Amino acid sequence: MEQTSNLKLPYIAPSQAQKHVTHNEAIRALDALVQLSVAGRNAAEPPAEPQEGARYIVASAASGQWSGKDNQVAAWQDGAWAFFEPQEGWYAWVMEERTFAVFSQAAWSGAKAGTNPVPAVGINTIADETNRLALKSPASLFDHAGQSHQLKINKADDNQAASLLFQSNYQGCAEMGTMWGRDFRIKTSADGDQWHDALVADNASGSVRFPGGIANAATGKKQSGLIFVPATEMEATIYQTAGSQNPTTAKLASVASDILTFTTDAVSAFFGSPMRGMAMIRIWNVTRSPAQSAWAEWDTTLNGLQVSSADHVRQWSAGDTIQIVDPVKKNIAVDISPMMQKLLGGVFMQDGLLLGTKDATNMTIACKDASPVSSSNLAYFRGDEQRSFSVIGVYG
């Protein structure tokens, strides 16, 4: 083997005379090819007065002293042209173009300096598996190329989130986007765990709701507006029970997961049929000490109630005594979130209710306590209340 594999540098033979000639030839080749930088790559014939050490990439259809040397590197060394045939993957800096060229598939072409694709990019910080693009900087600029600039955040489907999350010391405090649906939302949090909708914009109609309410700019106090319940064939009845100074009680016949069945047809004394799909009530197991509570709605196929969570009644059993009147406060607690969802399209923490009765008497009640089973506030009625109440409007 008389030459090196890649640069074709000549070897010095063991018995060779004038070894310096071969050595100098290799040195000249290295001088021409290492840190390769050429003056240009568009000339097909040599310059009239080349500078010592000048290098060029010979263009196609070369003539004169460069004839037949297309794509080769021509170097003016010691008053003569030396030619080097490029190998796949050689890079050269082209001074007249201020760019790199690469030899690939028997031709030189401009080297693209992009990174597409790369698994992660960190700018002044370390990217990780979750934050594959990470930037630490006082500011970021997304400028236009032309007239406009659009930032796109895409998600796989409606059950995912496409959002911007705002953090303080890496703890989430605000988020906006289409989270778990198509409606646009702005949410806030005090601890990064519990979140509250501040604004919800319906994606179909564009109508905007403020579930947390609107505060007065001067006082900071929450302002309430009356939202009338839409007129429908059904009344928004949230309270209709027998009512009694001595609370009606009933015995449990069975407890099956989240279904409570009674020994007698006593459910209607707890839960008027117009309340179905409109409200949940708090029931109390007074056999337990202290009394235990659960939230329930009338199961439409049984003489029984369906509770919001089977865990709440896991310790209950047949023979236990159930009532709806709070054994201490002597009131009845009602959660109206089913009515809100059905007739208003969303559940929120209402400030009060405008109620109507069968005798056309209206009354307003305040709702201050948050429901433990929904995003609404509770409504309370006296334990001996015998009137039926329907919602005319919601303050919120």
XYZ file of C-alpha atoms in Angstrom, residues 56-338:
283
model
C -10.342 26.508 -5.330
C -13.057 23.948 -5.985
C -12.984 23.360 -9.716
C -16.346 23.966 -11.372
C -17.928 21.736 -14.022
C -16.648 21.762 -17.622
C -13.230 22.950 -16.497
C -10.687 24.071 -19.114
C -7.040 24.995 -19.393
C -4.818 23.687 -16.637
C -7.953 22.601 -14.766
C -9.347 20.530 -17.637
C -10.668 17.178 -16.481
C -10.457 18.173 -12.804
C -14.151 18.933 -12.209
C -15.083 19.061 -8.484
C -11.492 18.545 -7.392
C -9.670 20.848 -4.982
C -7.021 22.811 -6.855
C -4.171 24.260 -4.779
C -1.422 26.607 -6.107
C 1.725 25.311 -4.407
C 5.362 26.062 -5.261
C 4.388 27.600 -8.599
C 2.185 24.740 -9.837
C -1.364 23.397 -9.453
C -1.863 20.383 -7.260
C -5.204 18.560 -7.450
C -6.945 16.557 -4.767
C -9.959 14.401 -5.446
C -12.582 14.907 -2.697
C -14.103 12.056 -0.724
C -17.706 11.692 0.412
C -18.456 14.050 3.309
C -15.599 16.567 2.861
C -16.383 20.077 4.082
C -14.906 23.313 2.732
C -15.404 26.935 3.748
C -16.186 28.962 0.607
C -14.913 32.471 1.264
C -16.757 34.275 -1.542
C -20.080 32.810 -0.324
C -19.348 32.973 3.419
C -20.752 29.486 3.865
C -19.772 25.819 4.016
C -19.991 23.405 1.093
C -20.109 19.629 1.438
C -19.126 16.971 -1.110
C -21.870 14.379 -1.369
C -22.973 12.057 -4.169
C -20.202 13.260 -6.504
C -21.077 16.967 -6.227
C -20.453 19.988 -4.002
C -23.481 21.706 -2.486
C -24.183 24.271 0.194
C -24.133 22.722 3.665
C -27.352 23.299 5.594
C -26.564 24.430 9.123
C -30.003 23.686 10.596
C -30.854 21.130 13.294
C -33.958 19.330 12.135
C -34.928 17.259 13.953
C -33.134 17.152 17.308
C -34.469 15.404 20.449
C -34.015 18.393 22.774
C -32.716 21.979 22.801
C -31.634 23.892 25.889
C -30.731 27.582 25.635
C -28.780 28.719 28.678
C -30.357 25.833 30.613
C -30.840 22.059 30.394
C -33.751 20.579 28.450
C -35.320 17.382 29.810
C -37.731 14.682 28.723
C -40.799 16.835 29.536
C -39.453 20.293 28.639
C -37.669 19.356 25.419
C -37.298 23.015 24.511
C -35.989 24.953 27.501
C -34.967 28.616 27.594
C -33.571 30.724 30.422
C -33.586 34.379 29.415
C -34.848 37.796 30.586
C -37.213 37.888 27.599
C -38.204 36.034 24.451
C -39.097 37.460 21.045
C -41.175 35.684 18.408
C -40.950 38.079 15.463
C -42.743 38.097 12.137
C -41.279 36.959 8.831
C -43.445 38.886 6.389
C -46.449 40.532 8.014
C -47.807 38.336 10.806
C -46.739 35.775 13.389
C -48.896 33.005 14.838
C -48.083 30.781 17.836
C -49.783 27.383 17.584
C -50.453 25.026 20.514
C -51.992 21.761 19.352
C -53.400 18.850 21.361
C -54.236 15.288 20.374
C -57.993 15.518 21.058
C -60.637 17.309 23.126
C -59.812 15.259 26.216
C -56.337 16.809 26.469
C -55.009 20.290 27.334
C -53.554 22.983 25.084
C -52.602 25.840 27.376
C -50.145 28.363 28.739
C -49.205 27.776 32.381
C -47.939 30.656 34.511
C -45.814 29.743 37.531
C -44.287 31.429 40.561
C -41.191 29.633 41.857
C -42.233 26.690 39.631
C -45.702 26.471 41.251
C -48.721 26.915 38.985
C -50.810 30.001 39.752
C -52.671 30.719 36.471
C -53.439 28.860 33.256
C -55.236 29.752 30.065
C -56.170 27.726 27.011
C -58.477 24.889 26.018
C -58.127 22.519 28.971
C -60.052 19.234 28.737
C -62.469 20.471 26.101
C -62.835 23.161 23.415
C -64.030 26.047 25.577
C -61.382 28.681 26.256
C -60.661 29.012 29.972
C -58.639 31.135 32.337
C -58.000 29.355 35.642
C -56.286 30.454 38.845
C -54.819 28.636 41.811
C -53.436 29.623 45.205
C -51.373 26.453 45.699
C -50.946 24.806 42.295
C -53.314 21.954 43.263
C -56.817 23.439 43.617
C -57.895 25.372 40.515
C -60.853 27.700 39.910
C -62.317 28.854 36.601
C -62.108 32.636 36.354
C -63.402 32.851 32.755
C -65.013 30.355 30.383
C -65.695 31.277 26.747
C -68.009 28.890 24.894
C -66.255 27.698 21.733
C -69.491 27.438 19.740
C -71.264 30.682 20.652
C -68.468 32.842 22.025
C -70.525 33.658 25.115
C -68.425 34.290 28.222
C -69.061 33.182 31.798
C -67.263 34.264 34.966
C -67.728 31.306 37.353
C -65.830 33.040 40.163
C -67.900 36.205 39.847
C -66.890 39.806 39.163
C -65.466 42.061 41.876
C -66.186 45.766 42.257
C -63.163 47.729 41.071
C -63.292 50.139 44.017
C -64.139 47.835 46.917
C -62.869 44.470 45.714
C -66.171 42.972 46.855
C -67.843 40.404 44.661
C -70.740 41.716 42.586
C -73.704 39.494 41.847
C -76.025 39.588 38.884
C -79.319 37.746 38.614
C -79.338 34.978 36.020
C -82.864 33.898 35.184
C -83.411 30.197 34.682
C -84.518 29.593 31.049
C -88.202 28.868 30.581
C -88.711 25.138 29.953
C -91.510 22.604 30.189
C -90.056 21.420 33.515
C -89.902 23.510 36.634
C -86.555 23.846 38.350
C -87.874 22.360 41.590
C -85.051 21.970 44.089
C -87.065 21.374 47.274
C -90.227 19.359 47.807
C -90.552 17.102 50.848
C -93.245 16.190 53.357
C -91.710 18.379 56.064
C -92.435 17.868 59.746
C -91.465 19.159 63.132
C -90.535 15.540 63.866
C -88.274 14.596 60.937
C -89.422 11.730 58.775
C -87.166 8.723 59.119
C -86.826 5.462 57.224
C -85.059 2.169 57.741
C -82.482 0.835 55.314
C -83.295 -2.493 53.708
C -79.938 -2.827 51.957
C -76.749 -1.018 50.959
C -75.366 -2.075 47.579
C -72.369 0.011 46.544
C -73.872 3.502 46.008
C -77.573 2.440 46.127
C -79.589 2.657 49.340
C -82.907 0.773 49.419
C -85.507 1.299 52.145
C -87.889 -1.108 53.878
C -90.920 1.051 53.028
C -91.871 3.424 50.239
C -90.378 6.329 52.165
C -88.219 7.987 49.547
C -90.884 10.450 48.449
C -90.949 11.831 51.996
C -87.286 12.673 51.581
C -87.145 13.580 47.947
C -90.049 14.927 45.889
C -90.264 13.493 42.375
C -89.963 16.983 40.714
C -86.485 17.185 42.283
C -85.236 14.314 40.129
C -82.367 15.556 37.993
C -82.510 18.957 39.704
C -80.974 18.548 43.146
C -79.109 16.396 45.627
C -79.885 16.374 49.339
C -77.757 15.560 52.363
C -79.025 12.509 54.210
C -78.035 11.515 57.753
C -77.518 8.093 59.272
C -78.533 8.733 62.877
C -77.898 5.135 63.913
C -74.189 5.915 63.767
C -72.653 7.955 66.557
C -71.881 10.625 65.725
C -74.341 10.788 62.853
C -72.830 10.236 59.398
C -73.924 12.021 56.216
C -73.935 11.405 52.467
C -75.256 13.194 49.393
C -77.987 11.497 47.412
C -80.454 11.767 44.559
C -83.503 9.636 43.895
C -82.734 6.477 41.986
C -85.463 6.422 39.349
C -85.834 2.625 39.177
C -85.911 1.751 42.862
C -87.461 2.725 46.164
C -84.046 4.031 47.007
C -81.461 6.745 46.774
C -78.195 6.876 44.863
C -75.340 8.504 46.795
C -72.561 10.543 45.224
C -69.864 8.222 46.560
C -70.055 4.629 47.732
C -67.218 5.385 50.177
C -69.547 7.643 52.174
C -71.898 4.743 52.997
C -69.389 1.895 53.227
C -70.066 1.490 56.978
C -73.855 1.680 56.660
C -75.981 -1.434 56.833
C -79.564 -2.735 56.770
C -81.638 -1.534 59.711
C -79.896 1.852 60.013
C -82.185 4.869 60.434
C -81.944 7.614 57.811
C -83.310 11.185 57.850
C -82.691 14.350 55.832
C -82.835 16.870 58.680
C -79.470 17.749 60.203
C -79.705 16.307 63.733
C -77.789 19.278 65.168
C -78.654 22.294 62.993
C -82.229 21.149 62.258
C -82.039 22.212 58.629
C -82.029 20.480 55.230
C -79.076 21.022 52.889
C -79.615 20.970 49.104
C -77.027 20.925 46.303
C -78.453 22.428 43.078
C -75.557 21.543 40.747
C -77.702 19.106 38.645
